[in-house]
mmCIF file with all atom_site columns, C-alpha atoms in Angstrom:
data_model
loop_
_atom_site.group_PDB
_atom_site.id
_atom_site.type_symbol
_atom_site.label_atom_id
_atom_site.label_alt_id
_atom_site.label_comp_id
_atom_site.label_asym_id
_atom_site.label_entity_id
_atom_site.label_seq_id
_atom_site.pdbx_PDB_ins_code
_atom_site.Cartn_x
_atom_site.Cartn_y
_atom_site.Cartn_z
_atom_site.occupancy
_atom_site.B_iso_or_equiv
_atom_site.pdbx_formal_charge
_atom_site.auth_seq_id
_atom_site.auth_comp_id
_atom_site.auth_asym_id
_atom_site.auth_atom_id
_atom_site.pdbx_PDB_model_num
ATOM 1   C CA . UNK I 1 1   ? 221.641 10.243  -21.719 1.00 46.00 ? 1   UNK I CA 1
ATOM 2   C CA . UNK I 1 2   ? 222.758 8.610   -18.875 1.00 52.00 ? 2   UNK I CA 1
ATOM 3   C CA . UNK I 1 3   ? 222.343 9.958   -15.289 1.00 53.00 ? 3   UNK I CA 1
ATOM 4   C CA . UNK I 1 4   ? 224.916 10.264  -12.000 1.00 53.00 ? 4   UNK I CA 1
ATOM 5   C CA . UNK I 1 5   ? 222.671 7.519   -10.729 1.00 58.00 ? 5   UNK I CA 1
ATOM 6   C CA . UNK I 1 6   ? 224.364 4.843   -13.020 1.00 60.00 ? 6   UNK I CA 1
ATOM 7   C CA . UNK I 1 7   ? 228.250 5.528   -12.470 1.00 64.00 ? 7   UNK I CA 1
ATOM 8   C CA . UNK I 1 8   ? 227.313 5.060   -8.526  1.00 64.00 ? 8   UNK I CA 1
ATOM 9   C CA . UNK I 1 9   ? 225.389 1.974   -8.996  1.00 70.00 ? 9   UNK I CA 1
ATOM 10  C CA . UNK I 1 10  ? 228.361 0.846   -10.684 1.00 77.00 ? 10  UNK I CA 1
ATOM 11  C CA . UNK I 1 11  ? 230.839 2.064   -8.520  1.00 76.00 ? 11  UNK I CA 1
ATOM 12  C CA . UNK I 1 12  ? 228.007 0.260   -5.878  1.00 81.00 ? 12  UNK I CA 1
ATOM 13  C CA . UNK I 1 13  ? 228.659 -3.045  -7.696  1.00 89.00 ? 13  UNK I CA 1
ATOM 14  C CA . UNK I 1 14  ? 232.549 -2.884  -7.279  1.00 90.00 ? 14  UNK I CA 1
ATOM 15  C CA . UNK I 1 15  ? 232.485 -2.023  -3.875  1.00 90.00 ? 15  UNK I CA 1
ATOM 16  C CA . UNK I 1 16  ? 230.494 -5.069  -2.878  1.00 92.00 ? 16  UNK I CA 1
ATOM 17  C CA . UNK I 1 17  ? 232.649 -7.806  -5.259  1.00 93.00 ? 17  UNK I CA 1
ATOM 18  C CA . UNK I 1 18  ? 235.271 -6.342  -3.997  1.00 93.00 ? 18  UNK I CA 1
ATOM 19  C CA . UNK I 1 19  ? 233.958 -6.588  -0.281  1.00 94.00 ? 19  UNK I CA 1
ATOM 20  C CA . UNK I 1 20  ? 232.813 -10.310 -1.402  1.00 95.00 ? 20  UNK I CA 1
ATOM 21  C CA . UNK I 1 21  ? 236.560 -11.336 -2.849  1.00 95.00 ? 21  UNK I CA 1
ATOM 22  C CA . UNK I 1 22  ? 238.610 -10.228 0.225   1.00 95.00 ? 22  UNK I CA 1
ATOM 23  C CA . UNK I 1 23  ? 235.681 -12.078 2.704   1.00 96.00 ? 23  UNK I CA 1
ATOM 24  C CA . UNK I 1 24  ? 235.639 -15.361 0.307   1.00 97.00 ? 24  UNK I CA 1
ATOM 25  C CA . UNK I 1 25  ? 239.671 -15.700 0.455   1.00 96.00 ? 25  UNK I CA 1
ATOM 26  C CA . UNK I 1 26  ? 239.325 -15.079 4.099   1.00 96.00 ? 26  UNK I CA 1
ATOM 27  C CA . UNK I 1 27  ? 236.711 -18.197 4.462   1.00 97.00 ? 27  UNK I CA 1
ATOM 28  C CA . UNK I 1 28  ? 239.148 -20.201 2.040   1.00 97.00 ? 28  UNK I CA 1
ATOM 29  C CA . UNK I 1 29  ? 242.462 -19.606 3.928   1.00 96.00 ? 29  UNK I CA 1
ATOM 30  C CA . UNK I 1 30  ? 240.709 -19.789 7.232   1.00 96.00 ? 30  UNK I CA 1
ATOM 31  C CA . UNK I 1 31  ? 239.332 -23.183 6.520   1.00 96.00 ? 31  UNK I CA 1
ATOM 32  C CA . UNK I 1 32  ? 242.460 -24.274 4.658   1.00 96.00 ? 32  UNK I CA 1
ATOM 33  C CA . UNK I 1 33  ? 243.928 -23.970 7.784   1.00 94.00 ? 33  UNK I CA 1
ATOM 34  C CA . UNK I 1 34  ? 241.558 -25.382 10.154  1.00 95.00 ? 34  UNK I CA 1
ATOM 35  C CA . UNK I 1 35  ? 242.773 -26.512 13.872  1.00 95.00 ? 35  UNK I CA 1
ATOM 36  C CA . UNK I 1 36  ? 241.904 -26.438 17.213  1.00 95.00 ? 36  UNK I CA 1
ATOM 37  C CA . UNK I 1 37  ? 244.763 -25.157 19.981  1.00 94.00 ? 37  UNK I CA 1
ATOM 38  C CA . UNK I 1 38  ? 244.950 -26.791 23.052  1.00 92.00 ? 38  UNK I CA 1
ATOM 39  C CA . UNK I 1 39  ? 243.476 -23.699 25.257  1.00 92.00 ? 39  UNK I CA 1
ATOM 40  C CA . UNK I 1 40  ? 240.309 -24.722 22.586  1.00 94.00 ? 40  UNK I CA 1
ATOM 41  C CA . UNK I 1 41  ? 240.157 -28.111 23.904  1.00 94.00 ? 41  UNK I CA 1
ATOM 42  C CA . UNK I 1 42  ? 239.924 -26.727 27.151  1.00 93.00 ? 42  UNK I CA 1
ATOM 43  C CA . UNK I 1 43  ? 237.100 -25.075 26.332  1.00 94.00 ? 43  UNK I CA 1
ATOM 44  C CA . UNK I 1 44  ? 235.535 -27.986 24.624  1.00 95.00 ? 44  UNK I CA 1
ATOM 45  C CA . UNK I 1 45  ? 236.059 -30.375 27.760  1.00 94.00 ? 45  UNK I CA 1
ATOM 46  C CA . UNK I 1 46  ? 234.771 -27.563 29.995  1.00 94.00 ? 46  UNK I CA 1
ATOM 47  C CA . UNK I 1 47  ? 231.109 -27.604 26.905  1.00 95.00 ? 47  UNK I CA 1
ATOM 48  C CA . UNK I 1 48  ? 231.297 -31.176 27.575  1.00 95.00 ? 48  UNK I CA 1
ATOM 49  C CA . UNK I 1 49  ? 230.883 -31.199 31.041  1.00 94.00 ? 49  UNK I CA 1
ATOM 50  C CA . UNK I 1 50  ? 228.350 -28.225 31.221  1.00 93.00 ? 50  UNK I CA 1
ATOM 51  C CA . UNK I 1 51  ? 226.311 -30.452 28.508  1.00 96.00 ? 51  UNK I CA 1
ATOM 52  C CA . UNK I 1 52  ? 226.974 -33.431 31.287  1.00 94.00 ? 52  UNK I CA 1
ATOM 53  C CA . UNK I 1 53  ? 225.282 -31.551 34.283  1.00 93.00 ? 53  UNK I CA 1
ATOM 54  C CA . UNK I 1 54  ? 228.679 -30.672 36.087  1.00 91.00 ? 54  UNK I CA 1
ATOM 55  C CA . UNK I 1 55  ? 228.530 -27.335 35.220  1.00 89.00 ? 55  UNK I CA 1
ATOM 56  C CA . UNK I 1 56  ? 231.227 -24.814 33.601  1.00 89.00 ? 56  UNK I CA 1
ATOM 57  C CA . UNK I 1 57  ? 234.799 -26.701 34.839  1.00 91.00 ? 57  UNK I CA 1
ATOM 58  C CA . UNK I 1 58  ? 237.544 -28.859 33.518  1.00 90.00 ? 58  UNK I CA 1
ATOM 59  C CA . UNK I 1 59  ? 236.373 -31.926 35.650  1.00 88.00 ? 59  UNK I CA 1
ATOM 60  C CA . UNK I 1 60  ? 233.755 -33.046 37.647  1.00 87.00 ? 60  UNK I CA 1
ATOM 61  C CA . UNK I 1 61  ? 233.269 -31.714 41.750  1.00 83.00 ? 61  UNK I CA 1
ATOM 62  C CA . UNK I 1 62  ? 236.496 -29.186 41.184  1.00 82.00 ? 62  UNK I CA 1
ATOM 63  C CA . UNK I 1 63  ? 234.446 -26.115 41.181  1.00 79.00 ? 63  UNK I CA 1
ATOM 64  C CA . UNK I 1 64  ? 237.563 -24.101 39.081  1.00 79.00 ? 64  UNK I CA 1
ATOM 65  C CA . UNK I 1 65  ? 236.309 -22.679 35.607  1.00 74.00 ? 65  UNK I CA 1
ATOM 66  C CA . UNK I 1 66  ? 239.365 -22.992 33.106  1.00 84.00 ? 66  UNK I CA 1
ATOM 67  C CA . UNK I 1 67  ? 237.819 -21.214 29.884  1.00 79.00 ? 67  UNK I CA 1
ATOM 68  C CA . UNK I 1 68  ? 239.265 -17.887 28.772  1.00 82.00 ? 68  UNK I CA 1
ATOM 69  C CA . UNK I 1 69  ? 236.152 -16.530 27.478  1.00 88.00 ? 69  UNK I CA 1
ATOM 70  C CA . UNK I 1 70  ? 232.732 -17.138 29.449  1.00 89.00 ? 70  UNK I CA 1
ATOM 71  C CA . UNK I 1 71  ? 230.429 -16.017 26.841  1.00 92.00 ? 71  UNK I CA 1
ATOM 72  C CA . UNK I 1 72  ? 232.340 -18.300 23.889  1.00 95.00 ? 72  UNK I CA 1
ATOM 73  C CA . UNK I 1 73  ? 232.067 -21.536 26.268  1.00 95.00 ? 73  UNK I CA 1
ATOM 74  C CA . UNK I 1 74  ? 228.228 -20.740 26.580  1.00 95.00 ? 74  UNK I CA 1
ATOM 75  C CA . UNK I 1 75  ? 227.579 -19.588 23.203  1.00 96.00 ? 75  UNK I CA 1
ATOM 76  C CA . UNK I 1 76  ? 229.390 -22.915 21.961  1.00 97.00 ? 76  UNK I CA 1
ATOM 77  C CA . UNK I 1 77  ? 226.824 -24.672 24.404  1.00 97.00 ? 77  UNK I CA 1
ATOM 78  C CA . UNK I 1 78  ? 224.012 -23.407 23.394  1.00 97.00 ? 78  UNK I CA 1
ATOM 79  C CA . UNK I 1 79  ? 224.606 -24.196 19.762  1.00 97.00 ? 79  UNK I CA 1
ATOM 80  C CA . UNK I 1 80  ? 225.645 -27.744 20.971  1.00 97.00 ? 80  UNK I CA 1
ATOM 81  C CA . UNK I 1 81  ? 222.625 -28.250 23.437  1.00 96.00 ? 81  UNK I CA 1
ATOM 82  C CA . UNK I 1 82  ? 220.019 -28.790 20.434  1.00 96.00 ? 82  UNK I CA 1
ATOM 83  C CA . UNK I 1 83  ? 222.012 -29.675 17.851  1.00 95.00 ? 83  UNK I CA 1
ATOM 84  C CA . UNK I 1 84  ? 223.933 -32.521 19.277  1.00 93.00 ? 84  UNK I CA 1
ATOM 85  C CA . UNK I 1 85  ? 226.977 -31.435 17.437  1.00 94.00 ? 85  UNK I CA 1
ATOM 86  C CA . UNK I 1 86  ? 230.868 -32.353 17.996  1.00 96.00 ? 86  UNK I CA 1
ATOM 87  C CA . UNK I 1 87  ? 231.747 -29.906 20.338  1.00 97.00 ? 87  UNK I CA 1
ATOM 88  C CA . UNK I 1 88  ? 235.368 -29.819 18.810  1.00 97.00 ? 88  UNK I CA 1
ATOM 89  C CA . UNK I 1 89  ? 233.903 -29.720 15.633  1.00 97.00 ? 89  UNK I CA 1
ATOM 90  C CA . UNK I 1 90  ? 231.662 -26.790 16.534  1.00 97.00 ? 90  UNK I CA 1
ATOM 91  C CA . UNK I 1 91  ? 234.015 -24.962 17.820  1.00 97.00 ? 91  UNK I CA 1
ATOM 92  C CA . UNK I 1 92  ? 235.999 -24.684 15.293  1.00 97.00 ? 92  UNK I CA 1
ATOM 93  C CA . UNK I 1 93  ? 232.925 -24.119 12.430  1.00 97.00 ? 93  UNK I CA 1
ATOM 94  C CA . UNK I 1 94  ? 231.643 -21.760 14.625  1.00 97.00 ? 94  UNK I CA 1
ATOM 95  C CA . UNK I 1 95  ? 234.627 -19.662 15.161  1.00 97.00 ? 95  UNK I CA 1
ATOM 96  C CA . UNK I 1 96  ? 235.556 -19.710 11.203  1.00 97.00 ? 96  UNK I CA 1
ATOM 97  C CA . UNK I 1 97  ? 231.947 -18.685 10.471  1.00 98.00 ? 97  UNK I CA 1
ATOM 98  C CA . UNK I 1 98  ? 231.743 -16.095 13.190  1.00 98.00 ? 98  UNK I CA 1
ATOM 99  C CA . UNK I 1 99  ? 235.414 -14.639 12.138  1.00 97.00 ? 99  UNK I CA 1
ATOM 100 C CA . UNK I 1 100 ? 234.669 -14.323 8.440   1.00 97.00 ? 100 UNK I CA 1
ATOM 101 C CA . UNK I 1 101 ? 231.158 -12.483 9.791   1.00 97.00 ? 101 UNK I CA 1
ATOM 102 C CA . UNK I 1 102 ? 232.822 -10.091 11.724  1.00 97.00 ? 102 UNK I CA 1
ATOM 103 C CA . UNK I 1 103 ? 235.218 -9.434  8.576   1.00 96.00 ? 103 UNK I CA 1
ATOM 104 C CA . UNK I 1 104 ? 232.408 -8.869  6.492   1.00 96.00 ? 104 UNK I CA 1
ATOM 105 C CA . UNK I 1 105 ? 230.464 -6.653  8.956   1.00 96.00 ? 105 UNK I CA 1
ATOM 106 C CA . UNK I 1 106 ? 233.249 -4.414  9.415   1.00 95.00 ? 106 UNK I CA 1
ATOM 107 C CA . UNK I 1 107 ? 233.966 -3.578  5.622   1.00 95.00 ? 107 UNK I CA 1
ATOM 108 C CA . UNK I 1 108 ? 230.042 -3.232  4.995   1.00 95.00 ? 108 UNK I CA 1
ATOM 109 C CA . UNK I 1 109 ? 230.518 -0.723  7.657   1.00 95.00 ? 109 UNK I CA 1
ATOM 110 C CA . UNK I 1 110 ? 233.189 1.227   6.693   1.00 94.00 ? 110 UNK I CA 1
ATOM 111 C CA . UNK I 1 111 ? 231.364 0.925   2.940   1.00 93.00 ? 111 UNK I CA 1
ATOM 112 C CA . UNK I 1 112 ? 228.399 2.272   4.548   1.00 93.00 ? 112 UNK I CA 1
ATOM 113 C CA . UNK I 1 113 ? 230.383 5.269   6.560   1.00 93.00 ? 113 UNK I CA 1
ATOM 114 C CA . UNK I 1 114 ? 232.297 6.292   3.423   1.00 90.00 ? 114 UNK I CA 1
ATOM 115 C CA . UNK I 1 115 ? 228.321 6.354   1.194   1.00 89.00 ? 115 UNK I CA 1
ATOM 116 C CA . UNK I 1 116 ? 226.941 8.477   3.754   1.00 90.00 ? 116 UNK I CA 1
ATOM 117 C CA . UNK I 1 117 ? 229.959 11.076  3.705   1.00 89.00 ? 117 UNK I CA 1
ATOM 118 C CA . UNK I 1 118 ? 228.835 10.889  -0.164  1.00 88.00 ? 118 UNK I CA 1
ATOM 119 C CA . UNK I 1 119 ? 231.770 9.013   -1.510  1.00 85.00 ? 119 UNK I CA 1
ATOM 120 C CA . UNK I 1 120 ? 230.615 7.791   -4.595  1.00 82.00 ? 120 UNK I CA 1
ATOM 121 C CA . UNK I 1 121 ? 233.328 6.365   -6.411  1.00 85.00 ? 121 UNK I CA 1
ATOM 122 C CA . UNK I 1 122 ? 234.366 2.557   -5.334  1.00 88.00 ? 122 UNK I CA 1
ATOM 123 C CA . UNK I 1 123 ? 235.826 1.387   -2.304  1.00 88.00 ? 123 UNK I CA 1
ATOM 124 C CA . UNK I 1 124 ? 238.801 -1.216  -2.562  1.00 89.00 ? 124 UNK I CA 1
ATOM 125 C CA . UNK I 1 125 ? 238.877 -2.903  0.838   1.00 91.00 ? 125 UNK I CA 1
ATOM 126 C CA . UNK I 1 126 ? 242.286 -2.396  1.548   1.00 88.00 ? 126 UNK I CA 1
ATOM 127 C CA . UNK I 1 127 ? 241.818 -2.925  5.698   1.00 85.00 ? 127 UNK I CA 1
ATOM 128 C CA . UNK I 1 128 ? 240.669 -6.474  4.663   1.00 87.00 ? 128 UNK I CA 1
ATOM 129 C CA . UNK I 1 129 ? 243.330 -6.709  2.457   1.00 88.00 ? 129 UNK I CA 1
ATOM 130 C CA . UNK I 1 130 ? 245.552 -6.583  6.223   1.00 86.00 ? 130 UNK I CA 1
ATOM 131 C CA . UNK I 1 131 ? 243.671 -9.781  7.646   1.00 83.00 ? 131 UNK I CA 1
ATOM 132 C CA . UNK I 1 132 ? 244.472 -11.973 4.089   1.00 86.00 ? 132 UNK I CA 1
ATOM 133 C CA . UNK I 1 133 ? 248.238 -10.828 4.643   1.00 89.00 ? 133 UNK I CA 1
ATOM 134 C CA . UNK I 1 134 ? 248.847 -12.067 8.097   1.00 92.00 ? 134 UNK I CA 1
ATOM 135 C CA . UNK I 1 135 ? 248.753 -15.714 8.493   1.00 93.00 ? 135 UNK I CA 1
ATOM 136 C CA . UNK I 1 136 ? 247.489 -15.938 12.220  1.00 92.00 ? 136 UNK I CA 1
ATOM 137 C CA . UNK I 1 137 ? 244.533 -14.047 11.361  1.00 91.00 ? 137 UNK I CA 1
ATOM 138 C CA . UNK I 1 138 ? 244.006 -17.488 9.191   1.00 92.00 ? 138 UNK I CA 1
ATOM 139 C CA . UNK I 1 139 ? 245.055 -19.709 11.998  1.00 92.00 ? 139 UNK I CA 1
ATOM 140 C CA . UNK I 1 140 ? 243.431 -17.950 14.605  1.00 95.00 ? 140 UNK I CA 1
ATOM 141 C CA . UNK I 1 141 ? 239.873 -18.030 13.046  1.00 94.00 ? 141 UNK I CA 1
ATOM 142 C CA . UNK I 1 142 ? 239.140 -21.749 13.827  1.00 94.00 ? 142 UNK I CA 1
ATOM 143 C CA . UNK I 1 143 ? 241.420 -22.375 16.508  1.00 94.00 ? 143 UNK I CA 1
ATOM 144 C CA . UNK I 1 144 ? 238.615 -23.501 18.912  1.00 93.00 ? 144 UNK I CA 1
ATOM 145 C CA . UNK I 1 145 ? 238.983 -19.892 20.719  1.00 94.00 ? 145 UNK I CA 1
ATOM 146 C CA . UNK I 1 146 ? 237.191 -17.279 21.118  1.00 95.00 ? 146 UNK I CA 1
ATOM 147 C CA . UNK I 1 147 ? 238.917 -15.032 18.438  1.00 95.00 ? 147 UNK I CA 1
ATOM 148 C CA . UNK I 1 148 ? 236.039 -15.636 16.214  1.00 95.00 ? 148 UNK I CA 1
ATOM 149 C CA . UNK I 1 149 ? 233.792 -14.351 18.569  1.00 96.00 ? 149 UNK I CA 1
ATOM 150 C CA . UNK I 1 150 ? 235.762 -11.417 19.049  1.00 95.00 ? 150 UNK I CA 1
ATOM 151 C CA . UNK I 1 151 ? 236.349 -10.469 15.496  1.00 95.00 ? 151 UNK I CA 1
ATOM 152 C CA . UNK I 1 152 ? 232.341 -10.603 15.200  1.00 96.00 ? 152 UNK I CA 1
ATOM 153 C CA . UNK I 1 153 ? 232.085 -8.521  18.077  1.00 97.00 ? 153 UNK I CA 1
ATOM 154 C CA . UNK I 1 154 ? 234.311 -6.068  16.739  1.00 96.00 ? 154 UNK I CA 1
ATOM 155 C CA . UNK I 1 155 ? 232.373 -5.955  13.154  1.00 96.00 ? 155 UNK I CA 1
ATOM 156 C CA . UNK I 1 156 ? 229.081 -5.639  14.958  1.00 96.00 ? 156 UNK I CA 1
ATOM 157 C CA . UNK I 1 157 ? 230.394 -2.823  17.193  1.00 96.00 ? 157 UNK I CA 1
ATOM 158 C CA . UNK I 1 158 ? 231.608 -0.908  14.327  1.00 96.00 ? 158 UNK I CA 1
ATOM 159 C CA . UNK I 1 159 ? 228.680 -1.250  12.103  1.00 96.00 ? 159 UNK I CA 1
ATOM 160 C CA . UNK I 1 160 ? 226.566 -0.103  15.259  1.00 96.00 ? 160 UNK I CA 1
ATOM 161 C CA . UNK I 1 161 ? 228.681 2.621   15.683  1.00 95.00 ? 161 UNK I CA 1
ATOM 162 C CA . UNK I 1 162 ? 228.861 3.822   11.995  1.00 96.00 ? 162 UNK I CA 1
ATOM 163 C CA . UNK I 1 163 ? 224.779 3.148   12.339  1.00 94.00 ? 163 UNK I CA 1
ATOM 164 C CA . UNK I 1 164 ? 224.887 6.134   15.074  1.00 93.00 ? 164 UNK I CA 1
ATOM 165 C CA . UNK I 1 165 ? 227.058 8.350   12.744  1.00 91.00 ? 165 UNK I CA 1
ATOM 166 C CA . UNK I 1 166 ? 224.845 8.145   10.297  1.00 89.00 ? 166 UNK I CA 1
ATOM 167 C CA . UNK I 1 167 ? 221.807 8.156   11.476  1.00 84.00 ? 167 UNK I CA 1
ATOM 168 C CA . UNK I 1 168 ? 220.314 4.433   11.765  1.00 82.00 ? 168 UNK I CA 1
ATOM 169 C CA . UNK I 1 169 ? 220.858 5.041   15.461  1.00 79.00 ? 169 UNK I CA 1
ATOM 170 C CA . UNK I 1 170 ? 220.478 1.929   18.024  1.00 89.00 ? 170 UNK I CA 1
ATOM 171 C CA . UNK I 1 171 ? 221.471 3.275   21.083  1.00 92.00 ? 171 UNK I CA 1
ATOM 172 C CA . UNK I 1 172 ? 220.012 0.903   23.456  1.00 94.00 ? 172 UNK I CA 1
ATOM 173 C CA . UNK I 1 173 ? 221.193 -1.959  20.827  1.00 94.00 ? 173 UNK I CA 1
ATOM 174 C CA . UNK I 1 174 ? 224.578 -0.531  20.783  1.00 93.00 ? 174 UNK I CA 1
ATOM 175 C CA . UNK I 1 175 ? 225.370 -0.048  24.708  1.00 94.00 ? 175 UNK I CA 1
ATOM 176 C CA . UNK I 1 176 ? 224.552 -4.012  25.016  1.00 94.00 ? 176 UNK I CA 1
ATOM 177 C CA . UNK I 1 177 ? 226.767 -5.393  21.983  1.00 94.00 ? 177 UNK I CA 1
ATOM 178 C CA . UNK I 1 178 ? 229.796 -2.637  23.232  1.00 93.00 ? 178 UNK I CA 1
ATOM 179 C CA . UNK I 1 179 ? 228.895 -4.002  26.937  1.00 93.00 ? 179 UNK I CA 1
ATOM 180 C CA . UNK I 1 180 ? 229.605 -7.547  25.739  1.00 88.00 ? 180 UNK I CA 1
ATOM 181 C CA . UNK I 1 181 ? 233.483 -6.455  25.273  1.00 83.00 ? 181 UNK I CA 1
ATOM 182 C CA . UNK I 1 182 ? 233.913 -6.175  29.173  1.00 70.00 ? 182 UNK I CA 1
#
């Protein structure tokens, strides 16, 4: 005889392919559509010269800092620092990778919200369904920028936040990765 247990597995299973379909056609069109903007190759001149001993700015003993986004320009040094990576390159992997994260994050959150309000049939990611419709969101992702970054941030604020709903609480964990939107 079979038990509730198996129909919510199930409906389990179809929530995560589904999850895994919308964030593997997210990775595909992002990368199809690979680029870096010109406000990213600010960025990566302003890597290169922080990599060079000049510090964060566009060109050597002008002490102005051009990048839109401190914590990107560091984060895409410190990845570039050991590895010895492209920095154009980088930037752009690194902000695809970071974009389809944050995609991915978010859903598993809302999945996670909607099982602990004891949901139990299958959730068709319909909000992710939004970032495959609109092309910039495909454009955007490995433009060099920092909207990779952000779109992390924003899936790792939400699952924090969901965490605190129900009950995984993080406080401390969660005031730092909100603070990091300032």
């Amino acid at each position: 005889m079979p038990t509730l247990a198996a129909p919510r597995a199930r409906a389990g299973w179809w929530t995560v392919a589904g999850i895994a379909v919308v964030v593997a056609a997210y990775a595909a069109l992002a990368w199809d559509r690979r680029w870096i903007a010109d406000d990213g190759l600010i960025v990566v001149r302003c890597v290169r010269e922080l990599l060079a001993g000049h510090g964060p700015v566009y060109s050597p003993f002008e002490r102005a800092e051009p990048a839109t986004s401190t914590l990107w320009m560091w984060l895409v040094a410190a990845i570039a620092w050991p590895t010895g990576a492209d920095v154009a390159r980088l930037a752009v992997a690194l902000g695809g990778a970071l974009a389809v994260g944050g995609v991915a994050l978010a859903l598993a959150a809302t999945a996670r919200l909607h099982r602990a309000a004891g949901h139990a049939g299958a959730l068709v990611p319909i909000g992710g369904l939004i970032v495959l419709g609109v092309p910039p969101f495909w454009d955007y992702a490995t433009s060099g920028l920092e909207t990779g970054l952000a779109l992390a941030w924003i899936g790792a604020a939400w699952w924090l936040l969901v965490g605190l709903r129900v009950g995984a609480a993080r406080p401390r964990l969660t005031a730092v990765v909100l603070g990091l939107g300032q």
